[in-house]
Coordinates of N, CA, C and O in Angstrom, one line a residue:
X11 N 114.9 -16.9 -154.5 CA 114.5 -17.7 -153.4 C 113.6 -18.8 -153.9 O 112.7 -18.7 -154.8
X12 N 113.9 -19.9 -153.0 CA 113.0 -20.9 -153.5 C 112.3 -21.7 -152.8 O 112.7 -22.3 -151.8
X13 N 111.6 -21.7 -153.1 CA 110.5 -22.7 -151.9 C 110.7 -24.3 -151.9 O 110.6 -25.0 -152.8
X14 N 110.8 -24.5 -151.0 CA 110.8 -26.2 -151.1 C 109.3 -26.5 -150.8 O 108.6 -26.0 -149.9
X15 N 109.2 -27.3 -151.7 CA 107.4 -27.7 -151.3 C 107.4 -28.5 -149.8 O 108.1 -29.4 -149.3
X16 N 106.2 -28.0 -149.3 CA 105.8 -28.9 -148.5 C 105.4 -30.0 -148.7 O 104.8 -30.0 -149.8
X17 N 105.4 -31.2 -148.1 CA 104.8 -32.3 -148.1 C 104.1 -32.4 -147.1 O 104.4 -32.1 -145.9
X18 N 102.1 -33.2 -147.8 CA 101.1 -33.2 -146.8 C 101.5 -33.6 -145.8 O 102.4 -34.5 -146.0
X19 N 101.1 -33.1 -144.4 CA 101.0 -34.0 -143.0 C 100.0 -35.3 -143.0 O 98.8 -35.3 -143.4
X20 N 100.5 -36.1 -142.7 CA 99.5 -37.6 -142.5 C 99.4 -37.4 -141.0 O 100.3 -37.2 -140.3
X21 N 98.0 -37.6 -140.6 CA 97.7 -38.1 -139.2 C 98.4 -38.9 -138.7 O 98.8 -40.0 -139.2
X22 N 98.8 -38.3 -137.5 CA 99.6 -39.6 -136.9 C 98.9 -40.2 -135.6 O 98.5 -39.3 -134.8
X23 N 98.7 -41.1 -135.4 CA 98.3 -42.5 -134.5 C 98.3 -41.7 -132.9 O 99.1 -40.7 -133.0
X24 N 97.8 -42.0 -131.8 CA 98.7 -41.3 -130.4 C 99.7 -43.0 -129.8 O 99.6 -44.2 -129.9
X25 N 100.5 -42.0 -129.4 CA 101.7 -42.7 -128.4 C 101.1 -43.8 -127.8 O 100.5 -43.6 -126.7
X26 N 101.2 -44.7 -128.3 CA 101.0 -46.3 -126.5 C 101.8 -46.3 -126.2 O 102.8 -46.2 -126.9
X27 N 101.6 -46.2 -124.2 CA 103.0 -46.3 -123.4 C 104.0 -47.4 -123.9 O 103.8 -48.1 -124.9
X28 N 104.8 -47.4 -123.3 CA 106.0 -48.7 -123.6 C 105.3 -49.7 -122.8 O 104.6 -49.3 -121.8
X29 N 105.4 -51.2 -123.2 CA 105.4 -52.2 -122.7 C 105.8 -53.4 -122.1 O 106.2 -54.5 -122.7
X30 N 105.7 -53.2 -121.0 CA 106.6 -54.4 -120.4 C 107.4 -55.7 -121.3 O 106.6 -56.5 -121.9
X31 N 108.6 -55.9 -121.3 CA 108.8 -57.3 -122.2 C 108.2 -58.8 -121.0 O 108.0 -58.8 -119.8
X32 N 108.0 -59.8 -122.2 CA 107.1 -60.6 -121.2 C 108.5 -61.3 -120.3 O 109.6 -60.8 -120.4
X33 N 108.3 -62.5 -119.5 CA 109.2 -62.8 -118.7 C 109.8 -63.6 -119.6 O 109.4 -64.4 -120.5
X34 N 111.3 -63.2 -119.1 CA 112.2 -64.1 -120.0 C 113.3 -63.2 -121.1 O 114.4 -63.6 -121.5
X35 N 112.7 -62.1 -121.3 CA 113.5 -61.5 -121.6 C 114.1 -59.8 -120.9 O 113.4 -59.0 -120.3
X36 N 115.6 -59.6 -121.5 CA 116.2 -58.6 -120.5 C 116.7 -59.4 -119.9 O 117.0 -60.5 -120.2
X37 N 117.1 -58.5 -118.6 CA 118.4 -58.6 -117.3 C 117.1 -59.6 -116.2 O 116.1 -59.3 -115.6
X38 N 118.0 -60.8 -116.4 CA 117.8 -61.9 -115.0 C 117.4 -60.6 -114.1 O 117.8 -59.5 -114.3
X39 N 116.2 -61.2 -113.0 CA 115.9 -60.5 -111.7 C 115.4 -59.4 -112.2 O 114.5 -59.3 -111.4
X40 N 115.3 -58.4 -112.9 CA 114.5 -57.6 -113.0 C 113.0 -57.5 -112.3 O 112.3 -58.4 -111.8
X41 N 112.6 -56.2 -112.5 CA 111.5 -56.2 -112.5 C 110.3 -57.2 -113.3 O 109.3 -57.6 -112.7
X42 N 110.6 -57.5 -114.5 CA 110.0 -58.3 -115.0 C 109.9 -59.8 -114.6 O 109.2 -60.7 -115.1
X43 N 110.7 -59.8 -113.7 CA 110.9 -61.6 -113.3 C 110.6 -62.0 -112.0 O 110.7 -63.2 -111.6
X44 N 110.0 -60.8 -111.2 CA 109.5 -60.6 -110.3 C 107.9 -61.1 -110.2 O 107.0 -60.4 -110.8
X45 N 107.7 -62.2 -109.4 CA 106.0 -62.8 -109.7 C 104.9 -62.1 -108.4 O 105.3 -61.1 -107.7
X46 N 103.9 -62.6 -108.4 CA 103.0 -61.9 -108.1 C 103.3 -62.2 -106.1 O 103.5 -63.3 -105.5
X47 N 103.3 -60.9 -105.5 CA 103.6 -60.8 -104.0 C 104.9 -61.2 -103.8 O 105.2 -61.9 -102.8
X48 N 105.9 -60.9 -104.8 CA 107.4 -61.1 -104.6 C 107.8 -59.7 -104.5 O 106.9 -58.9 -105.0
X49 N 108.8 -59.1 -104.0 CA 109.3 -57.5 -103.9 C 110.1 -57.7 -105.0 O 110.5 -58.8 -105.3
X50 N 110.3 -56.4 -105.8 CA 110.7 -55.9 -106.4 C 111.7 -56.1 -106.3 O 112.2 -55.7 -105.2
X51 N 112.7 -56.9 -107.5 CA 114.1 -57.0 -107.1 C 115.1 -55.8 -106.6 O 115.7 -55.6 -105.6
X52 N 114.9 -54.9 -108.1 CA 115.1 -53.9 -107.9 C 116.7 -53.7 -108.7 O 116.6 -54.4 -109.7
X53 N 118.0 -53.1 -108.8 CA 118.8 -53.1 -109.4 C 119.3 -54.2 -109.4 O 119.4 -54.7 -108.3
X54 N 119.8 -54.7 -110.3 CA 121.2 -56.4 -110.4 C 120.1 -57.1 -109.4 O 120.8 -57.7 -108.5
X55 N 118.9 -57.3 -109.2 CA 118.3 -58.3 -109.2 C 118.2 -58.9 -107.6 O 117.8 -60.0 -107.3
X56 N 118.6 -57.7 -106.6 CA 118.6 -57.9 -105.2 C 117.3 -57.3 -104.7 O 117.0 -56.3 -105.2
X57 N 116.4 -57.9 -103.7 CA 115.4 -57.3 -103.1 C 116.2 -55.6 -102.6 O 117.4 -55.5 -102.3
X58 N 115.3 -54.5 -102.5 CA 115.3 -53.3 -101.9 C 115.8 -53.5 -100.5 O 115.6 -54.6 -99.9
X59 N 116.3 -52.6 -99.9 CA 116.4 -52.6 -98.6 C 115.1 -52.4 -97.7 O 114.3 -51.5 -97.9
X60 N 114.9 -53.6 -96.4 CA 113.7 -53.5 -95.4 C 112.4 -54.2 -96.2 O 111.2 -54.3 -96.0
X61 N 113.1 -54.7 -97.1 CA 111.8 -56.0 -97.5 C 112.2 -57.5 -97.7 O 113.0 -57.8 -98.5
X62 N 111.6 -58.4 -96.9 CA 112.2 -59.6 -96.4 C 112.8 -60.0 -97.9 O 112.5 -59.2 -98.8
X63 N 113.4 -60.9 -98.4 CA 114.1 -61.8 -99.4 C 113.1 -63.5 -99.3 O 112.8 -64.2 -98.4
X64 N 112.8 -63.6 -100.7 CA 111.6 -64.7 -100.6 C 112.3 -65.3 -99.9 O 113.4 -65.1 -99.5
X65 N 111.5 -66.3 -99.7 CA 111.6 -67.8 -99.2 C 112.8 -67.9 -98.0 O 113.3 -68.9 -97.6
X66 N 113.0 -66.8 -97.6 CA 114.0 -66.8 -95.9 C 113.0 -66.5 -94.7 O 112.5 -65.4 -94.7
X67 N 112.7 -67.2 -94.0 CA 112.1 -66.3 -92.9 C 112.4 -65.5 -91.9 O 113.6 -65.6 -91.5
X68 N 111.4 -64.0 -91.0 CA 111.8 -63.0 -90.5 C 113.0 -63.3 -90.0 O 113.2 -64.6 -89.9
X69 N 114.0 -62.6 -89.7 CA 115.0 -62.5 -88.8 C 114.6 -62.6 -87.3 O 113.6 -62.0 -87.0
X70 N 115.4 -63.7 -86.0 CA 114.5 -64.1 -84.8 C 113.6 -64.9 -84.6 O 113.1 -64.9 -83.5
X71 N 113.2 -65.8 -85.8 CA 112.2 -66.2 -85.9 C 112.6 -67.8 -86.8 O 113.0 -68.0 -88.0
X72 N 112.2 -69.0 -85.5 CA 112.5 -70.1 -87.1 C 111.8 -70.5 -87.7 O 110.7 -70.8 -87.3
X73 N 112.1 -70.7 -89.0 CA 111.2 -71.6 -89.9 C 110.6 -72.5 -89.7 O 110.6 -73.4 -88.8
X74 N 109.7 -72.3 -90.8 CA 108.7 -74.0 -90.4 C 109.5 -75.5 -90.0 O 110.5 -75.8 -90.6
X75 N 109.3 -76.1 -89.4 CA 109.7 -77.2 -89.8 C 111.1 -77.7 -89.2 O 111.7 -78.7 -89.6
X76 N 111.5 -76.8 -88.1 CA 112.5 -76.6 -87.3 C 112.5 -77.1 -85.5 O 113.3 -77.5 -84.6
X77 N 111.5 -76.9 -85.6 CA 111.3 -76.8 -84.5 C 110.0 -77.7 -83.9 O 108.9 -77.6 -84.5
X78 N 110.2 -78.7 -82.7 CA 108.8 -79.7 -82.7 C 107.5 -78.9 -81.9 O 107.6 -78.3 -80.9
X79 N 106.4 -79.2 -82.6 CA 105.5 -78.6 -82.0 C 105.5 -78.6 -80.8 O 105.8 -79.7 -80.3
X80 N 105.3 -77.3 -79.9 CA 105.4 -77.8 -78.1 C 107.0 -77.5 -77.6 O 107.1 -77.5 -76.4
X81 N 108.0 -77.4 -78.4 CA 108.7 -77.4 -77.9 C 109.1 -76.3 -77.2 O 108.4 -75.3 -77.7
X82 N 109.9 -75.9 -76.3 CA 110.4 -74.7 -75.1 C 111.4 -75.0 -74.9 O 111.7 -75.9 -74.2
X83 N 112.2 -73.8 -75.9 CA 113.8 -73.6 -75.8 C 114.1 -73.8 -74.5 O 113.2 -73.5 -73.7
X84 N 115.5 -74.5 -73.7 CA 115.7 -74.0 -72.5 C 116.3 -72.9 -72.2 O 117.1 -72.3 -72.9
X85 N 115.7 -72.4 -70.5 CA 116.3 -71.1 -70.6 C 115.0 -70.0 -70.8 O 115.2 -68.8 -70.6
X86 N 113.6 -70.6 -71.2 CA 112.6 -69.6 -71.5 C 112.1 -69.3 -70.5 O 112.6 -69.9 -69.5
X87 N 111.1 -68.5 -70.1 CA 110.1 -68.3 -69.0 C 109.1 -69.1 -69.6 O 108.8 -69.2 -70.8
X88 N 108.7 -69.6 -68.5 CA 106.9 -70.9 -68.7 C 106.2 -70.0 -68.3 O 105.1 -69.7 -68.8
X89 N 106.6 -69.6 -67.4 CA 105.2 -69.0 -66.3 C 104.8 -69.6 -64.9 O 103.9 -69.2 -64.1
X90 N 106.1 -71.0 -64.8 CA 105.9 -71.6 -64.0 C 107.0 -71.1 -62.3 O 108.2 -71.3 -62.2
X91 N 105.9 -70.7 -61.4 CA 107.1 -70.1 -60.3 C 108.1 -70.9 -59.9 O 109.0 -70.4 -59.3
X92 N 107.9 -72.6 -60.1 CA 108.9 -73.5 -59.5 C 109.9 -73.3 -60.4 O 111.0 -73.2 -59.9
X93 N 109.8 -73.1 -61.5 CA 110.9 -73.1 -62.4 C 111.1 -71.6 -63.5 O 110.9 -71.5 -64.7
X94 N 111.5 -70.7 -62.6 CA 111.2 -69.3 -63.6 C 112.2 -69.1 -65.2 O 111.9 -68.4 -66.2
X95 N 113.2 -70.0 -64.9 CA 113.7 -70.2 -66.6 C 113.7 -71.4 -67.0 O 114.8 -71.9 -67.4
X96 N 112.7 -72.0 -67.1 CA 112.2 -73.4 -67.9 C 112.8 -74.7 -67.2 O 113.1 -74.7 -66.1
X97 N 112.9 -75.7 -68.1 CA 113.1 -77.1 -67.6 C 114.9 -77.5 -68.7 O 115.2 -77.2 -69.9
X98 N 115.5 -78.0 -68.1 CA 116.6 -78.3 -68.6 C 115.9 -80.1 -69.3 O 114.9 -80.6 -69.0
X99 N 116.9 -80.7 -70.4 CA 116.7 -81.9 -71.1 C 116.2 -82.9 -70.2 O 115.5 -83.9 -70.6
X100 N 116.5 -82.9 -69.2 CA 115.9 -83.7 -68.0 C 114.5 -83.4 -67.2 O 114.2 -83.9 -66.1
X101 N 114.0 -82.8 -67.6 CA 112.9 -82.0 -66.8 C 113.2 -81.5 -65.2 O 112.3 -81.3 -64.3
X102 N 114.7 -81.4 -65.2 CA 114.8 -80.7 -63.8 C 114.8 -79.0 -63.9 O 115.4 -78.6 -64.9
X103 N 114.2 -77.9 -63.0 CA 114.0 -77.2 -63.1 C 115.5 -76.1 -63.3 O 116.6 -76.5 -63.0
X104 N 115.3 -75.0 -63.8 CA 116.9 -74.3 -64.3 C 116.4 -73.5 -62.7 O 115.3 -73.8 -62.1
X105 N 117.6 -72.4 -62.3 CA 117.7 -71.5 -61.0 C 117.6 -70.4 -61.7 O 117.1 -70.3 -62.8
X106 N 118.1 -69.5 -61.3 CA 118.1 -67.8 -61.5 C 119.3 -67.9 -61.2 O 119.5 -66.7 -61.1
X107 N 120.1 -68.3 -61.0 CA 122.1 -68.3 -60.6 C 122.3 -69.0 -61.6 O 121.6 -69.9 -62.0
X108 N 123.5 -68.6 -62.2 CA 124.7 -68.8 -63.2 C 125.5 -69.6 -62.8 O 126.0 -69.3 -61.7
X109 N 126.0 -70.7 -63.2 CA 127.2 -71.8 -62.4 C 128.5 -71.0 -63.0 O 129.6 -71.2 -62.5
X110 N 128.4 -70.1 -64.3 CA 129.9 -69.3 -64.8 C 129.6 -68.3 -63.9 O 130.7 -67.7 -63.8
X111 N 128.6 -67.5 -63.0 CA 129.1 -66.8 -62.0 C 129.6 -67.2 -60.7 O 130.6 -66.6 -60.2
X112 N 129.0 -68.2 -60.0 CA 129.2 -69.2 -59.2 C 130.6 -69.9 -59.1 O 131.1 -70.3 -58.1
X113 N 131.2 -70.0 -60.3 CA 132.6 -70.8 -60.4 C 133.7 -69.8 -60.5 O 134.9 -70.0 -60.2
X114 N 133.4 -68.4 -61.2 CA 134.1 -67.5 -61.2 C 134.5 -66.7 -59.5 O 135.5 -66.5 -58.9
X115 N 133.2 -66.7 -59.3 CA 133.2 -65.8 -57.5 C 134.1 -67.0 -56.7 O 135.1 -66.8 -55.9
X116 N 133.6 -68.2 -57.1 CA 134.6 -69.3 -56.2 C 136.2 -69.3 -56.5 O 137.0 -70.0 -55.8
X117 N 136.6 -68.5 -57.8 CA 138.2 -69.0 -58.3 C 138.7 -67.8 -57.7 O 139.7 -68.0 -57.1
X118 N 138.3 -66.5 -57.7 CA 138.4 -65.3 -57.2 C 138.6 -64.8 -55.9 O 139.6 -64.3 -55.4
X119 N 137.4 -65.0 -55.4 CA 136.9 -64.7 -53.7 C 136.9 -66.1 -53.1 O 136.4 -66.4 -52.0
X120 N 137.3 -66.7 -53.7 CA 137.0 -68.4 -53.1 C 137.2 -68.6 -51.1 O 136.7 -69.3 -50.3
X121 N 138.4 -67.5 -50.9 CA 138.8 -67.8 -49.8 C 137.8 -67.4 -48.7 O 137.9 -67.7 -47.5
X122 N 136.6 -66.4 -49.4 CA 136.1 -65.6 -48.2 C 134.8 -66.6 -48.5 O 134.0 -66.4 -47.7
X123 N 134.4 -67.7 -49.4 CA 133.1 -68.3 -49.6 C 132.4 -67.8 -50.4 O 131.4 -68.5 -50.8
X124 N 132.5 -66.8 -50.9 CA 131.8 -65.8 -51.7 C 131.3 -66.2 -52.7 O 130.5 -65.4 -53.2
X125 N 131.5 -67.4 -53.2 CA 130.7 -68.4 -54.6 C 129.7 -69.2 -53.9 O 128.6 -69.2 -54.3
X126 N 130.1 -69.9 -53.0 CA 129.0 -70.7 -51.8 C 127.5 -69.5 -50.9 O 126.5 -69.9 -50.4
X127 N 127.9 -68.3 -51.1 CA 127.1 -67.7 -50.5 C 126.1 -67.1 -51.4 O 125.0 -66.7 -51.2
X128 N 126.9 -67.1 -52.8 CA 125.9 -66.6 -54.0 C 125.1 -67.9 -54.4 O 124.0 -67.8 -54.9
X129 N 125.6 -68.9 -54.4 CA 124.6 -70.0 -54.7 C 123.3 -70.3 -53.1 O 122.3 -71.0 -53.2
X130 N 123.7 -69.8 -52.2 CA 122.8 -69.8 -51.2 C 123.0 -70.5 -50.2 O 122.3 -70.4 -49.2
X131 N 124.3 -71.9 -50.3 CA 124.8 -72.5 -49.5 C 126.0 -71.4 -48.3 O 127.2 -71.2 -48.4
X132 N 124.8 -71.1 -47.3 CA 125.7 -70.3 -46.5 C 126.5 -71.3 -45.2 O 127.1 -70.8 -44.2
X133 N 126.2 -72.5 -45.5 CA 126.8 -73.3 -43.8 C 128.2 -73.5 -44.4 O 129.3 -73.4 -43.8
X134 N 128.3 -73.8 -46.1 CA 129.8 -74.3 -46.5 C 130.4 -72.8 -46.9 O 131.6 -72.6 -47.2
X135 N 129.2 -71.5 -46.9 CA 130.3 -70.4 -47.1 C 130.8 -70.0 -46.1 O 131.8 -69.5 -46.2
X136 N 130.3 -70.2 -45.0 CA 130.5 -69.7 -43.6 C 132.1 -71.0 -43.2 O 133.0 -70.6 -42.5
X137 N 132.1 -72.4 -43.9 CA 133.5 -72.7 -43.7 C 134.2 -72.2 -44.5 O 135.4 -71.9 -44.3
X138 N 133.8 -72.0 -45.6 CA 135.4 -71.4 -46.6 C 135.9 -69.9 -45.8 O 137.0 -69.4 -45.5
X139 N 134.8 -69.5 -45.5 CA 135.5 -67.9 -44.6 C 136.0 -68.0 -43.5 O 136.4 -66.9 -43.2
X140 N 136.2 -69.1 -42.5 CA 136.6 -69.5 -41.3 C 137.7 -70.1 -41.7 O 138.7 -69.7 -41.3
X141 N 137.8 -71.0 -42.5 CA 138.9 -71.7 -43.2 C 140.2 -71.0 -44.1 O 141.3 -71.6 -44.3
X142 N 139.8 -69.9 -44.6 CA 140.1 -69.2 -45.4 C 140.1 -70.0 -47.0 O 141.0 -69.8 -47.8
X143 N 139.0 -70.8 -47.4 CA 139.0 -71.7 -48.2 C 139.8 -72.5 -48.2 O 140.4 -72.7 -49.3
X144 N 140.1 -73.2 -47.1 CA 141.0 -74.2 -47.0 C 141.8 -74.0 -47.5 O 142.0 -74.7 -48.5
X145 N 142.8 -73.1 -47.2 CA 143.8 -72.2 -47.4 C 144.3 -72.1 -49.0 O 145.3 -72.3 -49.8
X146 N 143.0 -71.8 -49.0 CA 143.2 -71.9 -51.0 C 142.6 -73.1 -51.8 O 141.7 -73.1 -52.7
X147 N 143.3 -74.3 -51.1 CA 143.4 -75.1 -51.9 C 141.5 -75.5 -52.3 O 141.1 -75.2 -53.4
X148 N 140.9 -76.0 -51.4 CA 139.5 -76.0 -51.4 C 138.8 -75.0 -52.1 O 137.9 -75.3 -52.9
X149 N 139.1 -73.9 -51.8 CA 138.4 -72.9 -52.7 C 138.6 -73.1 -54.5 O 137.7 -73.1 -55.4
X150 N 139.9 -73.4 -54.8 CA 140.3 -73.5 -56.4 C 139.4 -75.0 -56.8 O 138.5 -75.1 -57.7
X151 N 139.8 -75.7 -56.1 CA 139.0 -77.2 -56.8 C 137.4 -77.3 -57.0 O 136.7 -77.9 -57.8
X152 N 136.9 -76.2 -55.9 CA 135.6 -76.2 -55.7 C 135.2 -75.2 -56.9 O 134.2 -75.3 -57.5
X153 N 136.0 -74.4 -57.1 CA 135.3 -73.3 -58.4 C 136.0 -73.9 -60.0 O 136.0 -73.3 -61.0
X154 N 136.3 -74.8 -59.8 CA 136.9 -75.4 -61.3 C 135.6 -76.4 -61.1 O 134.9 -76.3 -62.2
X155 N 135.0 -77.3 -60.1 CA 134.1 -78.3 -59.8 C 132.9 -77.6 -60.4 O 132.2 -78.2 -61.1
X156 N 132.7 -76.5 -60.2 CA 131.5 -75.4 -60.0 C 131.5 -75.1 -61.3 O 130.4 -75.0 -61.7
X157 N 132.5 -74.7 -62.3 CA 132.2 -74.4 -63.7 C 132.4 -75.5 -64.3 O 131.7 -75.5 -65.3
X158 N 133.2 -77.0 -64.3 CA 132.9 -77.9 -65.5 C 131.3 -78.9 -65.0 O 130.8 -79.2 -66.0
X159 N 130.6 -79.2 -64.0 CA 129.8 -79.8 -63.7 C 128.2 -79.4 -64.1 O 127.8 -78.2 -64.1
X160 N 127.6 -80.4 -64.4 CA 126.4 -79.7 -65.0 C 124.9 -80.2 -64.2 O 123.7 -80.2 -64.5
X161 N 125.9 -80.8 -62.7 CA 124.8 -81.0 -62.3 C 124.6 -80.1 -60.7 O 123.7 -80.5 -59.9
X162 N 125.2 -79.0 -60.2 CA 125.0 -78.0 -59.1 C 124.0 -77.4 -58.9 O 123.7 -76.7 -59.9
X163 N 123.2 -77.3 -57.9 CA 121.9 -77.1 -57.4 C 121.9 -75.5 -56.8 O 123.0 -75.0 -56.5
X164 N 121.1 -74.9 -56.6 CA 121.3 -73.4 -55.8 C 120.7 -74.0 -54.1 O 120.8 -75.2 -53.9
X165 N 120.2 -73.3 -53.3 CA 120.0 -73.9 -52.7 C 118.3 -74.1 -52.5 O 117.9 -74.3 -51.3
X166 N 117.5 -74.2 -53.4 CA 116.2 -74.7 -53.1 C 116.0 -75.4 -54.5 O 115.1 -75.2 -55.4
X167 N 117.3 -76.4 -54.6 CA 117.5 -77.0 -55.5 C 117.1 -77.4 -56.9 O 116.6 -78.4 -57.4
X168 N 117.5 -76.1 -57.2 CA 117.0 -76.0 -59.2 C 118.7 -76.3 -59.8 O 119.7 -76.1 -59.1
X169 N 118.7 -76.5 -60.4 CA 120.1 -76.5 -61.4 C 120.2 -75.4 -61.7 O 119.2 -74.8 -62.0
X170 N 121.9 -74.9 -62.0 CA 122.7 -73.9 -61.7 C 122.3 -73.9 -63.6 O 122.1 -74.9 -64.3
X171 N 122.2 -72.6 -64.1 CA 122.3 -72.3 -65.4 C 123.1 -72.3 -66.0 O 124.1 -71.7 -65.5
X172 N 123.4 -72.9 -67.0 CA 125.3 -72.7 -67.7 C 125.7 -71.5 -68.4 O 126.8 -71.4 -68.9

C-alpha cells in the first residue's frame, strides 16, 4: 500500500457574494436595467403583475396634459341642483331623462304617449293617447325626431341626455 502524499492546505480567502453586472450587460430589461423607483422588470423584461408600467398613467385616470385645467367632462355631477348632470358644450343644463329612452318609449308605446309622458310633457301625452298617436303615424315621426335631435327639453327645460 501506498500513500499518496498529501499536499499542504493553503488558506483559502472567504466567499464574496456574486455581483451585480453593471448596466449594460446581460438580458435587456432585466433586473439590472431597472433604475432607481422603476419596478422590477422581472422575467423577459415585463413589469410584475399589479405594478403600474413606467411612464403610463393609473388606469381611469388621464394624463397630464390632456385635459384643460377646470375642465368638467359632460355628463358629471357639479353639485349644481339646476343642473344635476353638468352643462352640455353650450352651457345649457343636461336633465336626468335619456332622449335614447324617450325616443325608444315613443317608437314602441308611441300610441299610448308613453315617451311624451316620460319626458314630462303630459298635455301632448294625453293627445297621443286620445289620438292613438295619430294613428301611428305621429307617434313613429315623433320617436325618430326624439332620438336624431340634440336639442329636446324635459319638461322644466334641461336638454334630454344622449
Amino acid at each position: 500500500m501506498s500513500e499518496t502524499p498529501q499536499q499542504p492546505q493553503q488558506p483559502q480567502e472567504p466567499q464574496q457574494p456574486p455581483q451585480a453586472p453593471p448596466p449594460g450587460y446581460g438580458y435587456p430589461g432585466g433586473p439590472q436595467d431597472a433604475g432607481p423607483g422603476q419596478p422590477d422588470p422581472g422575467p423577459y423584461g415585463y413589469p410584475q403583475p399589479g405594478q403600474p408600467y413606467p411612464g403610463y398613467a393609473h388606469p381611469g385616470y388621464p394624463g397630464p396634459g390632456y385635459a384643460a385645467p377646470g375642465y368638467i367632462p359632460p355628463g358629471t355631477f357639479t353639485g349644481d341642483p339646476q343642473a344635476p348632470y353638468g352643462y352640455d358644450v353650450l352651457g345649457r343644463p343636461y336633465s336626468e331623462k335619456s332622449k335614447i329612452v324617450a325616443g325608444v318609449l315613443q317608437l314602441t308605446l308611441g300610441s299610448f304617449g308613453v315617451g311624451r309622458f316620460y319626458m314630462g310633457d303630459v298635455g301632448i301625452g294625453l293627445a297621443q293617447l286620445f289620438t292613438c298617436g295619430g294613428l301611428g303615424i305621429w307617434a313613429l315621426i315623433d320617436g325618430i325626431i326624439l332620438l336624431v335631435s340634440d336639442d329636446k327639453t324635459d319638461s322644466n327645460g334641461r336638454i334630454l341626455r344622449g
